[in-house]
Amino acid sequence: MIIRKIQIDNYLCYYDSNTFELSEGLNIILGENGEGKTKFFEAVDWLFNGENRELDMLVSAKKLNETEIGDSFRVRVSMTVEQYGEKSIITKSFLAKKEKANECSTSSFVIEGISENSSGERTQVDGQTLLDRIFPFQIRKYSMFKGEAELNIFESDSALANLINLFSEAKHYDKYSEKGTFLREKAEKAVEDSSKLDKKNESLYKKLEGEITLLEREKAKYLVHLNSTEEEIRKIEGNLQLAESHVSNADALGTLNKRIKEIEEKISHLTGRIDENYTTSLFDENWILVNFESFHKEFAEKVSAHSKTRREIQSEHDKQQGIKVGERKAKAELLNNAIPLPNNIPSKAIMEEMLNDEICKVCNREAKKGSEAYEFMMKRLKTYLESQVTEQNEPEKDEPLFKYDYTNRLDNLSISHEDNLKNLRLIRTKIKELFEFNDDRKKDIEELNEQLEKEKTEREKILGNSSIGAEKLSDVLKNYNAWQRDLKNRNQDQVDYTTKLKSLESELKAKKEEKDKIDTSSANSFLIKTRNILRDIETIFVDTKEKKFDEFIEKLQTKSNNFFKTINIDAFTGTIVFTRRNKINRTIVEVELQEDGRTFYKPNQSLLTSMHISILFAISELASEIKEENFPMIFDAPTSSFGEYKTAQFLNLIFETENQKILLIKDFLHTDKVTKTLSIKKEFENVRRNKAFWVKLERPFDPNNLKTINSQVITL
Amino acid sequence: MKNLFDKWKTRIPKYSEAHKDLFTSLSQKFGAEGEKKINLGKHFSTNYELYTYAFFLGLYNNEFAPIPDGEKKTDFSHHIQYWGSKTTISTRKDFTNLQENIFIALVAKTDIDLVTLEKGDLDEDDAVKLLIKTMESYTNGGLILIKEKLEENPNYFLQPTSFLNMILETEKE
């Protein structure tokens, strides 16, 4: 899109009709302060964004003065634009009617649009719609810049992120990642509901859910802490840099600060190595067992004495048992040691009958009284009779003497702790060693502290040598030391919070896995599969979106730095660095100027301006690549801190960029000291440009009388 | 095979209510760790740490002091087997070895007729009761020693080495 023409009628200092026939590329509008540059800018801004109010403030005083009471005239800003071979004219205007001297009423505020196709056919269309179509609102916002301060549109922390979202492909993934989150949440809910149906796990599941919520909340809290700590660190570093800029011997200060930092790090490292949790070591390192050996000995002796006693009793018992067994065995002796018949066979009655008849009726032989056979039978009967009596007295055969065995376990315990004894003997040495180690470290720390004091005194001396007044100096000194201290503390906080966050995250992960495990055993497997797929899909969308966003940032950074280097050719620049930070509910992008990886907090205005302009050009260039269309950019006095030489270089650079630019600057004008006449300097001839104008008040004029003010547009 | 240790560790030993203030002032019931513990002026992370400490202190000083019948007993509802953290193992260590050593000392110091026990004439529960009583007696002795130190010098335990020193001083000549 190209602005072909801007026409301004009776708008403040632009009396009657004034036309700027603009060209592609670089258009430079020169003008001294107060001669119409800014009013040009404001007129265009009014066309783009102006509303129907306080219109009488926009009327040309000269025109009003020349108009008869009761007569009226139109105040109008109009723009002719070319886009895709079509011409469009957008006009905003109102009617001013002179009521009395110096006073007018306004009416019929309109914004008109005319669309002209390639064959010259014109159609009337709605002006606002036409404007928004050819020059979208979001782009307009980043196309017009008034003064240097406004160049930093990124002061608001989400502005740059919004802008990047607008131009990068990341925005295409917005709707997908939202949908992805929505579906994943639905699936999670379905799985949870299904898991909850399993009453067995209900309470555990609820407990886990509670813990997860708690951890998430804790995590969010620490994220806030971390973010604000990081912000504070940046602020303190900025303050320190500003204070350092007052110091004459900045290099020496830098070296000293580095040394102080090193010493402080050493001290904190040593302090970390001193372990004085002696009471905890009593338990964790078993130090409390230092005097335990004798008790172990007592125990071991007791157990082994008991074990011996037990064996003796058992053996005596077994001996007694053995005698009984021997007797039984002797009784059972029979030919060839064959197993005898049971005692009751033949029966008692038969035995008595056989003894009576003196015949063994089993083998059918005589057994006279006194014979061996008779004696055998008699003994057998006796054994039987005895067995009938003694059986009642005899204890149960398999009943053991000891019902339980506690000895075995006690023995094992004694043996397993035997090995431990040599460790117990080492405890005293270990304690001594730790005390010595701690004492040595404490000595080291003491020495380092002395060194630190010396370095700090040295630093105060250097700070004393600063360019600011003595009364302010003590303030700076006091603050400087306090800031250094704060910085140290905040850095420690940062480390602590980061560690805490990490541990919270791993805890959270563990809990979630535990919950998933319950899901796997309780919930419907189809639901789980669906949920897992949806989880993956969400991750893909979110990751892709972030990746696209980061890619754009990287491109933006490269392009910005290219512009930056060219604007500041042969001078110090540093590197523009874009950092994406994730805050709780949003993403922000921060821009910093860095030198060797160190943030450069207080660059001078000229450096800052060139940095901002570089970023704007980079954005504009990237926007052209993506939209395949160029949009004009209008800057009012963007380079007032540059100086003429740098401005010329800057102009030559932006001459090379593709899109249309309208620049309003006050450079290259010369006022003759005697005649007070204005002229354009010769140097301007060397500035490359496509078109140039000079806005200049018609002479003579009375600076105190608006009625004499009339800006003339001179096309150079 | 029977195991007295397994039975013993399911018990909760008691202490005299006369020492309750020691537990509130010297130990942190909720398991504070590291800096927080010292900040609160607590020296023991848990009640059972103080209990264990008092037991060994009493044992080493041979302060066998059964809780008098007139004194009310209390406990902190924590079974011996759960003493020593199993969950925060990353920061603290497991107490199994200490539990076993306490048990060893109790068996050494308690008059239990093991023969009668193994013959089944002495009930296992009664044997464990005897062990617990020994434990309570030495602990009570240890707590009395701590109390005496505090009465002597209320600031005694502000030094990080105080509790360690009390144990080291008991070395037998």
mmCIF file of C-alpha atoms in Angstrom, chain A residues 276-292 294-296 298-300 302-303 306 309-310 313 401-410 412-414 416-417 420 424 428 431 435, chain B residues 1-4 6 37-38 43-44 49-50 52-53 56 59-60 91-93 95 97-98 100-101 103-105 107-112 114-115 117-120 124 160-161 163-164 167-168 170-172:
data_model
loop_
_atom_site.group_PDB
_atom_site.id
_atom_site.type_symbol
_atom_site.label_atom_id
_atom_site.label_comp_id
_atom_site.label_asym_id
_atom_site.label_seq_id
_atom_site.Cartn_x
_atom_site.Cartn_y
_atom_site.Cartn_z
ATOM 1 C CA GLU A 276 27.186 -28.358 61.805
ATOM 2 C CA ASN A 277 24.100 -30.495 62.039
ATOM 3 C CA TYR A 278 25.767 -32.552 64.736
ATOM 4 C CA THR A 279 22.526 -33.530 66.386
ATOM 5 C CA THR A 280 21.194 -34.885 63.102
ATOM 6 C CA SER A 281 24.445 -36.790 62.560
ATOM 7 C CA LEU A 282 23.898 -38.511 65.914
ATOM 8 C CA PHE A 283 21.111 -40.358 64.118
ATOM 9 C CA ASP A 284 21.871 -40.302 60.419
ATOM 10 C CA GLU A 285 25.543 -41.113 60.821
ATOM 11 C CA ASN A 286 24.875 -43.351 63.838
ATOM 12 C CA TRP A 287 27.203 -41.236 65.960
ATOM 13 C CA ILE A 288 24.961 -41.960 68.912
ATOM 14 C CA LEU A 289 26.374 -45.502 68.881
ATOM 15 C CA VAL A 290 29.827 -44.165 69.699
ATOM 16 C CA ASN A 291 29.909 -45.862 73.114
ATOM 17 C CA PHE A 292 27.810 -48.835 72.223
ATOM 18 C CA SER A 294 30.323 -52.785 75.432
ATOM 19 C CA PHE A 295 26.564 -53.223 75.210
ATOM 20 C CA HIS A 296 26.910 -55.220 72.081
ATOM 21 C CA GLU A 298 27.136 -57.889 76.780
ATOM 22 C CA PHE A 299 24.383 -58.891 74.405
ATOM 23 C CA ALA A 300 26.590 -61.246 72.410
ATOM 24 C CA LYS A 302 24.334 -63.287 76.910
ATOM 25 C CA VAL A 303 23.060 -64.791 73.674
ATOM 26 C CA HIS A 306 22.074 -68.908 76.560
ATOM 27 C CA THR A 309 22.824 -73.616 78.110
ATOM 28 C CA ARG A 310 20.106 -74.465 75.709
ATOM 29 C CA ILE A 313 19.744 -78.950 78.396
ATOM 30 C CA LEU A 401 11.803 -79.894 75.123
ATOM 31 C CA PHE A 402 11.843 -76.326 73.683
ATOM 32 C CA LYS A 403 8.592 -75.261 72.100
ATOM 33 C CA TYR A 404 10.061 -72.122 70.484
ATOM 34 C CA ASP A 405 13.376 -71.078 69.051
ATOM 35 C CA TYR A 406 14.228 -67.448 69.747
ATOM 36 C CA THR A 407 17.942 -68.159 69.905
ATOM 37 C CA ASN A 408 18.495 -68.417 66.184
ATOM 38 C CA ARG A 409 17.324 -64.891 65.472
ATOM 39 C CA LEU A 410 19.205 -63.447 68.408
ATOM 40 C CA ASN A 412 21.915 -63.822 63.704
ATOM 41 C CA LEU A 413 21.430 -60.336 65.088
ATOM 42 C CA SER A 414 24.565 -60.686 67.179
ATOM 43 C CA SER A 416 25.322 -59.287 61.792
ATOM 44 C CA HIS A 417 26.201 -56.494 64.204
ATOM 45 C CA ASN A 420 29.393 -53.200 62.501
ATOM 46 C CA LEU A 424 31.573 -47.923 65.768
ATOM 47 C CA ARG A 428 35.258 -40.911 67.290
ATOM 48 C CA ILE A 431 33.781 -36.767 64.571
ATOM 49 C CA PHE A 435 35.497 -30.851 63.716
ATOM 50 C CA MET B 1 11.618 -69.411 64.216
ATOM 51 C CA LYS B 2 10.363 -66.785 66.567
ATOM 52 C CA ASN B 3 11.518 -63.196 66.501
ATOM 53 C CA LEU B 4 11.394 -61.001 69.576
ATOM 54 C CA ASP B 6 9.680 -58.104 65.214
ATOM 55 C CA LYS B 37 14.636 -26.577 62.617
ATOM 56 C CA ILE B 38 17.418 -24.406 63.993
ATOM 57 C CA HIS B 43 17.220 -29.517 68.023
ATOM 58 C CA PHE B 44 15.489 -32.743 67.176
ATOM 59 C CA GLU B 49 14.716 -38.628 67.922
ATOM 60 C CA LEU B 50 14.653 -37.052 71.351
ATOM 61 C CA THR B 52 16.131 -42.327 71.148
ATOM 62 C CA TYR B 53 18.690 -39.775 72.283
ATOM 63 C CA PHE B 56 21.192 -43.855 74.779
ATOM 64 C CA LEU B 59 22.061 -46.206 78.932
ATOM 65 C CA TYR B 60 25.588 -44.819 78.669
ATOM 66 C CA THR B 91 17.363 -35.877 53.125
ATOM 67 C CA ARG B 92 17.482 -38.214 56.105
ATOM 68 C CA LYS B 93 18.564 -41.791 56.657
ATOM 69 C CA PHE B 95 16.828 -45.845 61.370
ATOM 70 C CA ASN B 97 20.301 -50.008 62.424
ATOM 71 C CA LEU B 98 19.501 -47.804 65.412
ATOM 72 C CA GLU B 100 18.332 -53.006 66.148
ATOM 73 C CA ASN B 101 20.941 -51.557 68.466
ATOM 74 C CA PHE B 103 16.925 -53.825 70.908
ATOM 75 C CA ILE B 104 20.386 -55.332 71.450
ATOM 76 C CA ALA B 105 20.932 -53.114 74.471
ATOM 77 C CA VAL B 107 18.101 -57.725 75.612
ATOM 78 C CA ALA B 108 21.499 -57.257 77.223
ATOM 79 C CA LYS B 109 20.083 -55.215 80.093
ATOM 80 C CA THR B 110 16.774 -56.996 80.713
ATOM 81 C CA ASP B 111 16.519 -59.990 82.970
ATOM 82 C CA ILE B 112 14.567 -62.368 80.759
ATOM 83 C CA LEU B 114 15.279 -67.147 77.730
ATOM 84 C CA VAL B 115 15.087 -70.831 78.616
ATOM 85 C CA LEU B 117 10.620 -68.322 77.173
ATOM 86 C CA GLU B 118 11.685 -70.944 74.685
ATOM 87 C CA LYS B 119 10.091 -73.736 76.679
ATOM 88 C CA GLY B 120 6.877 -71.773 76.359
ATOM 89 C CA GLU B 124 6.165 -63.731 74.572
ATOM 90 C CA PRO B 160 25.206 -26.959 67.987
ATOM 91 C CA THR B 161 27.605 -29.331 69.716
ATOM 92 C CA PHE B 163 23.859 -32.856 72.451
ATOM 93 C CA LEU B 164 26.837 -34.477 70.798
ATOM 94 C CA ILE B 167 27.050 -38.372 74.468
ATOM 95 C CA LEU B 168 30.810 -38.115 73.954
ATOM 96 C CA THR B 170 29.941 -40.633 78.701
ATOM 97 C CA GLU B 171 32.855 -42.647 77.346
ATOM 98 C CA LYS B 172 33.844 -45.291 79.839
#
